[in-house]
PDB file of C-alpha atoms in Angstrom:
ATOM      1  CA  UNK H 173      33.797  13.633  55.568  1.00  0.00           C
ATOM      2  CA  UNK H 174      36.219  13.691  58.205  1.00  0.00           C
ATOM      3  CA  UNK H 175      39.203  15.686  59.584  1.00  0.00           C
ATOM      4  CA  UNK H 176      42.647  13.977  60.021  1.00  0.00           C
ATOM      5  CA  UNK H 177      43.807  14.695  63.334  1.00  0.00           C
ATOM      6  CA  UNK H 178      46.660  12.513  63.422  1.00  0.00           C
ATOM      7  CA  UNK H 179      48.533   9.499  62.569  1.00  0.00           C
ATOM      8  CA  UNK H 180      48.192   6.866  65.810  1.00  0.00           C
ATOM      9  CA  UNK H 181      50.365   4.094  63.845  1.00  0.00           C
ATOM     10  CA  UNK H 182      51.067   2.588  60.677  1.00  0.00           C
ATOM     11  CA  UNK H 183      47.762   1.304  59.675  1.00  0.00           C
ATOM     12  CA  UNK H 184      45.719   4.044  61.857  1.00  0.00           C
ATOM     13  CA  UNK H 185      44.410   7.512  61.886  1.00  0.00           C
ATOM     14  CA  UNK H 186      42.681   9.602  64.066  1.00  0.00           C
ATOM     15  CA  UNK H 187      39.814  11.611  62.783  1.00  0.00           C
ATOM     16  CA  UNK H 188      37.604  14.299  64.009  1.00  0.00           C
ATOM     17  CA  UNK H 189      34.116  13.908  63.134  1.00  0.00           C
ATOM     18  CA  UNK H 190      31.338  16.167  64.393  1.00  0.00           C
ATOM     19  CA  UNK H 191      33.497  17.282  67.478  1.00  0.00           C
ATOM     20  CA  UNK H 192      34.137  13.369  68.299  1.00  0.00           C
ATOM     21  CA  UNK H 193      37.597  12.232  67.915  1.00  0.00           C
ATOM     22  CA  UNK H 194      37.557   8.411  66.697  1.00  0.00           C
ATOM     23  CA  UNK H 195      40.233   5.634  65.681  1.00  0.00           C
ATOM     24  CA  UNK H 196      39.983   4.283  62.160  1.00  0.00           C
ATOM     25  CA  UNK H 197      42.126   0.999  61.421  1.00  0.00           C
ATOM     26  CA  UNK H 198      43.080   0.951  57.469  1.00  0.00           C
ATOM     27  CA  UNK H 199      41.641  -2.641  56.232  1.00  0.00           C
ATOM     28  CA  UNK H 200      42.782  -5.065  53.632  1.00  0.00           C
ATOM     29  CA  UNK H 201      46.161  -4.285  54.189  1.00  0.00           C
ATOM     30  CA  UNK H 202      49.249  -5.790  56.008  1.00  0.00           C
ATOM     31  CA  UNK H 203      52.033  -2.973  56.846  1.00  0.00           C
ATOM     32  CA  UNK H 204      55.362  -4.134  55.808  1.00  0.00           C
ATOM     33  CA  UNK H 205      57.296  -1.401  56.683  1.00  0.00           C
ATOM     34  CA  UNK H 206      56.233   0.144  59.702  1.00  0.00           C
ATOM     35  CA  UNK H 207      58.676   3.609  59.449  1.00  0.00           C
ATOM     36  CA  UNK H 208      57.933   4.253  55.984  1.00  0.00           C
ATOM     37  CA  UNK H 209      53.907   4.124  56.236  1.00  0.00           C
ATOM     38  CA  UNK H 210      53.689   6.009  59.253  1.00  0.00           C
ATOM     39  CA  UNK H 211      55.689   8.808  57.172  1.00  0.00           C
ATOM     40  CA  UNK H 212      53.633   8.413  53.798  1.00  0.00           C
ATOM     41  CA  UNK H 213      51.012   8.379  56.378  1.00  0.00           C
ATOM     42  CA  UNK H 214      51.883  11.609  58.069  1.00  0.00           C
ATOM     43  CA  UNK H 215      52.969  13.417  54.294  1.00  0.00           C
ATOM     44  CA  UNK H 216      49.885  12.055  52.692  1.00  0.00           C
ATOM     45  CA  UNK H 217      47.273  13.042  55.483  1.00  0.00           C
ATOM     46  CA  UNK H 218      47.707  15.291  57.663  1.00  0.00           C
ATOM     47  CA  UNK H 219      45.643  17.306  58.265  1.00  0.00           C
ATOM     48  CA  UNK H 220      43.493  16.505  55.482  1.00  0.00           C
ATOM     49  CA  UNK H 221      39.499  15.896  54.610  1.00  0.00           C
ATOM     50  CA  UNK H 222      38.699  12.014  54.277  1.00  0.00           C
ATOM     51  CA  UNK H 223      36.421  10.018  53.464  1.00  0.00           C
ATOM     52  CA  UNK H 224      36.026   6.259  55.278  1.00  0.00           C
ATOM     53  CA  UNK H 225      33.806   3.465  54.177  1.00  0.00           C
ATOM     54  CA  UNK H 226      34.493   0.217  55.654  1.00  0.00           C
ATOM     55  CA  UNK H 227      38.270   1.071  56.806  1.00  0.00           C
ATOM     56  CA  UNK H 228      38.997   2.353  53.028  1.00  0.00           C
ATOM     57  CA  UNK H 229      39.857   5.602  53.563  1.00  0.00           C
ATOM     58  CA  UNK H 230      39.917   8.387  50.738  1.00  0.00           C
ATOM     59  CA  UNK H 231      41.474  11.396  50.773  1.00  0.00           C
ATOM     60  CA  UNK H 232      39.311  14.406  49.287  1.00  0.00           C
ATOM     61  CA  UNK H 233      39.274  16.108  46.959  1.00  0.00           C
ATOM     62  CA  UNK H 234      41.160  13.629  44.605  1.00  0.00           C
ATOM     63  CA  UNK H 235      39.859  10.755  45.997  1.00  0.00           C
ATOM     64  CA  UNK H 236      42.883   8.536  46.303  1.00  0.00           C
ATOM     65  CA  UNK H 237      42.720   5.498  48.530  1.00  0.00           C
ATOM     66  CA  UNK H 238      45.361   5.408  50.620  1.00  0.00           C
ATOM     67  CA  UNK H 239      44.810   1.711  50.967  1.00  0.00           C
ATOM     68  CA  UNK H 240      45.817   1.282  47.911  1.00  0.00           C
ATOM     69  CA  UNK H 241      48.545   3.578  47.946  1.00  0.00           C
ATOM     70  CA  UNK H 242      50.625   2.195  50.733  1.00  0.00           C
ATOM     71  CA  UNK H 243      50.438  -1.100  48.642  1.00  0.00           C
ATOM     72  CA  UNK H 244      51.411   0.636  45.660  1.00  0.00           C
ATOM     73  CA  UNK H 245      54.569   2.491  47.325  1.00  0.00           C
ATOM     74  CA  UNK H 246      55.256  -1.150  49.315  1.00  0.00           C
ATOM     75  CA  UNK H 247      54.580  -0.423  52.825  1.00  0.00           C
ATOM     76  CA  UNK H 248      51.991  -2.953  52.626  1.00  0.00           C
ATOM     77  CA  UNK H 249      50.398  -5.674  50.983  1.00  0.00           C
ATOM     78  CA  UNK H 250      46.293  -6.940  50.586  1.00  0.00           C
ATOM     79  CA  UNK H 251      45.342  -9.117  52.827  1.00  0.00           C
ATOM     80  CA  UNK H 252      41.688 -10.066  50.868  1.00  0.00           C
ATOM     81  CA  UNK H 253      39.928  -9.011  48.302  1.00  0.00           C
ATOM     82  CA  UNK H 254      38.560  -5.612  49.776  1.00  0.00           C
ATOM     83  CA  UNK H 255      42.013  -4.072  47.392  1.00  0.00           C
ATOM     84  CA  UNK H 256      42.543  -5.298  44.185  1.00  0.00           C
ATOM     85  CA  UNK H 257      46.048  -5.821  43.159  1.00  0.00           C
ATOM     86  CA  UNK H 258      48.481  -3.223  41.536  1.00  0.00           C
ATOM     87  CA  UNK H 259      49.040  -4.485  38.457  1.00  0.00           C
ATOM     88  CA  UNK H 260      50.295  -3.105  34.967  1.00  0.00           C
ATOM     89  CA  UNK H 261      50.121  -4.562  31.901  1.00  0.00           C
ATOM     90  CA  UNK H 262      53.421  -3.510  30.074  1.00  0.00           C
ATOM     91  CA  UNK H 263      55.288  -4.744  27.182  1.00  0.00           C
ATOM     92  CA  UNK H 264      58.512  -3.871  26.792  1.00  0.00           C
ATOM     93  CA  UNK H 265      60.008  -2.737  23.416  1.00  0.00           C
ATOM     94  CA  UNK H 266      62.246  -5.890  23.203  1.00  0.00           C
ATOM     95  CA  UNK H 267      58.953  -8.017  24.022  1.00  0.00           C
ATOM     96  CA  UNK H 268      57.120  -6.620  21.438  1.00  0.00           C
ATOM     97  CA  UNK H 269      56.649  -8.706  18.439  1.00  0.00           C
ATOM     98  CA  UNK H 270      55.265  -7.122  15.137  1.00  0.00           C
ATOM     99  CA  UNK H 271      55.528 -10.192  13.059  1.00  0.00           C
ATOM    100  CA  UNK H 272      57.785 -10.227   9.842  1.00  0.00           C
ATOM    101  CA  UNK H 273      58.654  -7.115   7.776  1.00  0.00           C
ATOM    102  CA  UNK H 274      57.897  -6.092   4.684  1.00  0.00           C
ATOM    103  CA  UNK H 275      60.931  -6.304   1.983  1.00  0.00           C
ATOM    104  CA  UNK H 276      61.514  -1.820   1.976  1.00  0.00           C
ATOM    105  CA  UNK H 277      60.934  -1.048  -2.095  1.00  0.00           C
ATOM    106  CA  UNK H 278      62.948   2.351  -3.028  1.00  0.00           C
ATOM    107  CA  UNK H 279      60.199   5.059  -3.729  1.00  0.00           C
ATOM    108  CA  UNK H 280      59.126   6.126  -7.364  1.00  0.00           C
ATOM    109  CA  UNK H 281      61.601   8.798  -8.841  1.00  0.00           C
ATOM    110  CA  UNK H 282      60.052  12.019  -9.796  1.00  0.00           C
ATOM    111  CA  UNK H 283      61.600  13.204 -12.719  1.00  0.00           C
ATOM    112  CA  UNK H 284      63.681  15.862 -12.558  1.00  0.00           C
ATOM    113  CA  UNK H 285      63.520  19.099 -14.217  1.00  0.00           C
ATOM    114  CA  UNK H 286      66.846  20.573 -15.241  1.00  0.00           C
ATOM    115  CA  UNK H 287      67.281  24.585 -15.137  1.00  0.00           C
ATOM    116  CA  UNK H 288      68.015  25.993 -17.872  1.00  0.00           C
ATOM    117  CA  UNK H 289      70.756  28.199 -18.002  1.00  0.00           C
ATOM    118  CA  UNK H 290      70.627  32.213 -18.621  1.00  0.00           C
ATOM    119  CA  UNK H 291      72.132  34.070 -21.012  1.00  0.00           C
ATOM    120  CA  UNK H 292      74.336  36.709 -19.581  1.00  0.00           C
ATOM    121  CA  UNK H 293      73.715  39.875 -20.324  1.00  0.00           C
ATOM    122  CA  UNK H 294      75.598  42.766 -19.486  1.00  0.00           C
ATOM    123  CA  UNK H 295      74.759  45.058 -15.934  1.00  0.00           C
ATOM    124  CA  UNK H 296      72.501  48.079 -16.127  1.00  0.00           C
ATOM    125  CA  UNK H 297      74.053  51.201 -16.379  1.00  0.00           C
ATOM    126  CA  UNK H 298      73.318  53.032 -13.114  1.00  0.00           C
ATOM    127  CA  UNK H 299      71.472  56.478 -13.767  1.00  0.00           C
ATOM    128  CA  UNK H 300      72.713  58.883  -9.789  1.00  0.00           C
ATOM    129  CA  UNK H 301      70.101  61.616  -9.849  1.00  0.00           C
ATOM    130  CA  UNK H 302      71.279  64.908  -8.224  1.00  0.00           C
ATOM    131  CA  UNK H 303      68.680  66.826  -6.021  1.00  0.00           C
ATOM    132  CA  UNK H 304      69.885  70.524  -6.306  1.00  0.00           C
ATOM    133  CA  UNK H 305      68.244  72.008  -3.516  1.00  0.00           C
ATOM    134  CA  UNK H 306      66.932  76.223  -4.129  1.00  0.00           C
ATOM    135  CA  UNK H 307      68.298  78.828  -2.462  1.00  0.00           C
ATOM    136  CA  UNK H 308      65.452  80.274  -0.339  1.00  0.00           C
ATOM    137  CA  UNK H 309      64.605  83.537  -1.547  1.00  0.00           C
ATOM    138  CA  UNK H 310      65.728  86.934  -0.116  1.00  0.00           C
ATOM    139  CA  UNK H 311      63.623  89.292   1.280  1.00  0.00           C
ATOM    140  CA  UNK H 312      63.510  92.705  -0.583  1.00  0.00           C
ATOM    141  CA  UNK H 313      63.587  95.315   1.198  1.00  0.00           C
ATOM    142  CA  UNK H 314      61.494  98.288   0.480  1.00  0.00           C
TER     143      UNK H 314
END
Protein backbone atom coordinates (compact mmCIF):
# COMPACT_ATOMS: atom_id res chain seq x y z
CA UNK A 1 0.00 0.00 0.00
CA UNK A 2 0.97 3.33 -0.87
CA UNK A 3 0.26 7.03 -0.12
CA UNK A 4 -0.82 9.42 -2.96
CA UNK A 5 1.24 12.34 -2.78
CA UNK A 6 0.26 13.94 -5.84
CA UNK A 7 -0.87 13.99 -9.31
CA UNK A 8 2.50 14.65 -11.71
CA UNK A 9 0.24 14.42 -15.04
CA UNK A 10 -2.52 12.78 -16.63
CA UNK A 11 -1.44 9.26 -16.62
CA UNK A 12 0.94 9.70 -13.37
CA UNK A 13 1.01 9.78 -9.66
CA UNK A 14 3.35 10.26 -7.13
CA UNK A 15 3.37 7.96 -4.20
CA UNK A 16 5.04 7.74 -0.92
CA UNK A 17 6.16 4.42 -0.01
CA UNK A 18 8.22 3.64 3.08
CA UNK A 19 9.52 7.34 3.28
CA UNK A 20 10.59 7.06 -0.62
CA UNK A 21 8.71 9.19 -2.92
CA UNK A 22 8.39 7.31 -6.44
CA UNK A 23 6.67 7.98 -9.98
CA UNK A 24 4.07 5.46 -11.08
CA UNK A 25 2.95 5.70 -14.90
CA UNK A 26 -0.85 4.30 -15.21
CA UNK A 27 -0.52 1.38 -18.02
CA UNK A 28 -2.85 0.11 -20.64
CA UNK A 29 -4.24 3.29 -21.14
CA UNK A 30 -4.01 6.21 -23.70
CA UNK A 31 -5.23 9.72 -22.09
CA UNK A 32 -7.59 11.40 -24.35
CA UNK A 33 -8.34 14.24 -22.52
CA UNK A 34 -5.53 15.52 -20.76
CA UNK A 35 -7.61 18.38 -18.40
CA UNK A 36 -10.26 16.13 -17.47
CA UNK A 37 -7.98 13.08 -16.14
CA UNK A 38 -5.66 15.13 -14.36
CA UNK A 39 -8.94 16.45 -12.43
CA UNK A 40 -10.66 12.90 -11.99
CA UNK A 41 -7.15 12.24 -11.13
CA UNK A 42 -6.75 14.84 -8.46
CA UNK A 43 -10.80 14.22 -7.10
CA UNK A 44 -10.33 10.52 -7.22
CA UNK A 45 -6.83 10.29 -5.41
CA UNK A 46 -5.62 12.52 -3.52
CA UNK A 47 -4.43 11.86 -0.90
CA UNK A 48 -5.53 8.43 -0.82
CA UNK A 49 -4.12 4.65 0.07
CA UNK A 50 -3.29 2.62 -3.25
CA UNK A 51 -2.46 -0.22 -4.28
CA UNK A 52 -0.06 -0.73 -7.67
CA UNK A 53 0.65 -3.93 -9.46
CA UNK A 54 2.13 -3.62 -12.76
CA UNK A 55 1.02 0.22 -13.35
CA UNK A 56 -2.76 -0.85 -12.34
CA UNK A 57 -3.33 1.13 -9.64
CA UNK A 58 -6.24 0.53 -7.01
CA UNK A 59 -7.54 2.71 -4.76
CA UNK A 60 -8.23 1.16 -1.15
CA UNK A 61 -10.48 0.41 0.50
CA UNK A 62 -12.98 -0.17 -2.45
CA UNK A 63 -10.63 -1.34 -4.68
CA UNK A 64 -11.51 0.50 -7.85
CA UNK A 65 -9.01 0.62 -10.67
CA UNK A 66 -8.58 3.78 -11.75
CA UNK A 67 -7.34 2.38 -15.00
CA UNK A 68 -10.35 1.38 -15.70
CA UNK A 69 -12.12 4.25 -14.55
CA UNK A 70 -10.59 6.95 -16.64
CA UNK A 71 -11.66 4.64 -19.61
CA UNK A 72 -14.98 4.33 -18.28
CA UNK A 73 -15.52 8.28 -17.72
CA UNK A 74 -13.54 8.75 -21.41
CA UNK A 75 -10.37 10.34 -20.55
CA UNK A 76 -8.77 7.42 -21.97
CA UNK A 77 -8.85 4.43 -23.90
CA UNK A 78 -6.87 0.62 -23.59
CA UNK A 79 -4.10 0.40 -25.32
CA UNK A 80 -3.72 -3.81 -24.85
CA UNK A 81 -5.17 -6.24 -23.18
CA UNK A 82 -3.85 -5.44 -19.55
CA UNK A 83 -7.89 -3.55 -19.31
CA UNK A 84 -10.64 -5.25 -20.58
CA UNK A 85 -13.19 -3.23 -22.32
CA UNK A 86 -16.26 -1.39 -20.74
CA UNK A 87 -18.91 -3.02 -22.06
CA UNK A 88 -22.74 -3.49 -21.16
CA UNK A 89 -24.97 -5.73 -22.39
CA UNK A 90 -28.37 -3.81 -22.57
CA UNK A 91 -31.54 -4.30 -24.33
CA UNK A 92 -33.67 -1.72 -24.68
CA UNK A 93 -37.47 -2.02 -24.09
CA UNK A 94 -38.22 -1.38 -27.84
CA UNK A 95 -35.48 -4.17 -28.65
CA UNK A 96 -36.97 -6.56 -26.63
CA UNK A 97 -38.88 -9.20 -28.35
CA UNK A 98 -41.23 -11.57 -26.31
CA UNK A 99 -42.57 -13.45 -29.22
CA UNK A 100 -46.42 -13.43 -30.01
CA UNK A 101 -49.16 -12.89 -27.38
CA UNK A 102 -51.56 -14.83 -26.09
CA UNK A 103 -55.34 -13.99 -27.33
CA UNK A 104 -56.45 -12.13 -23.36
CA UNK A 105 -59.71 -14.54 -22.35
CA UNK A 106 -62.14 -12.40 -19.89
CA UNK A 107 -61.81 -14.08 -16.36
CA UNK A 108 -64.52 -16.55 -14.91
CA UNK A 109 -67.50 -14.57 -13.28
CA UNK A 110 -68.09 -15.29 -9.70
CA UNK A 111 -71.55 -15.28 -9.10
CA UNK A 112 -72.96 -12.74 -7.37
CA UNK A 113 -74.85 -12.74 -4.26
CA UNK A 114 -77.67 -10.24 -4.07
CA UNK A 115 -78.53 -8.58 -0.49
CA UNK A 116 -81.45 -9.04 0.61
CA UNK A 117 -83.36 -6.28 1.68
CA UNK A 118 -84.53 -5.45 5.48
CA UNK A 119 -87.64 -4.99 6.72
CA UNK A 120 -88.04 -1.66 8.36
CA UNK A 121 -88.91 -1.56 11.55
CA UNK A 122 -89.69 1.27 13.55
CA UNK A 123 -86.68 3.25 15.92
CA UNK A 124 -86.24 2.33 19.55
CA UNK A 125 -87.80 4.39 21.91
CA UNK A 126 -85.01 6.15 23.82
CA UNK A 127 -85.24 5.44 27.71
CA UNK A 128 -82.95 9.31 29.42
CA UNK A 129 -82.16 8.10 32.92
CA UNK A 130 -81.99 10.93 35.53
CA UNK A 131 -79.15 10.69 38.21
CA UNK A 132 -80.67 12.63 41.23
CA UNK A 133 -77.75 13.32 43.15
CA UNK A 134 -78.36 13.29 47.57
CA UNK A 135 -78.12 16.07 49.47
CA UNK A 136 -75.14 15.45 51.80
CA UNK A 137 -76.31 15.16 55.18
CA UNK A 138 -76.29 17.88 57.91
CA UNK A 139 -74.47 17.73 60.84
CA UNK A 140 -76.59 17.70 64.10
CA UNK A 141 -75.60 19.54 66.47
CA UNK A 142 -75.67 18.46 70.01
Amino acid sequence: MARVVRIAGPSTIVVIRDNVQSEVALTGIEITDPQNATGFLSWTLDSAWVAIEDGQVYRSPDAMLINAELVKKGYARPTGAAIPAVHTNAVYLGELDLGAREKARAPAKAPVRQAKAMPRQPPRPRIIHVRVAKAPAKASRR
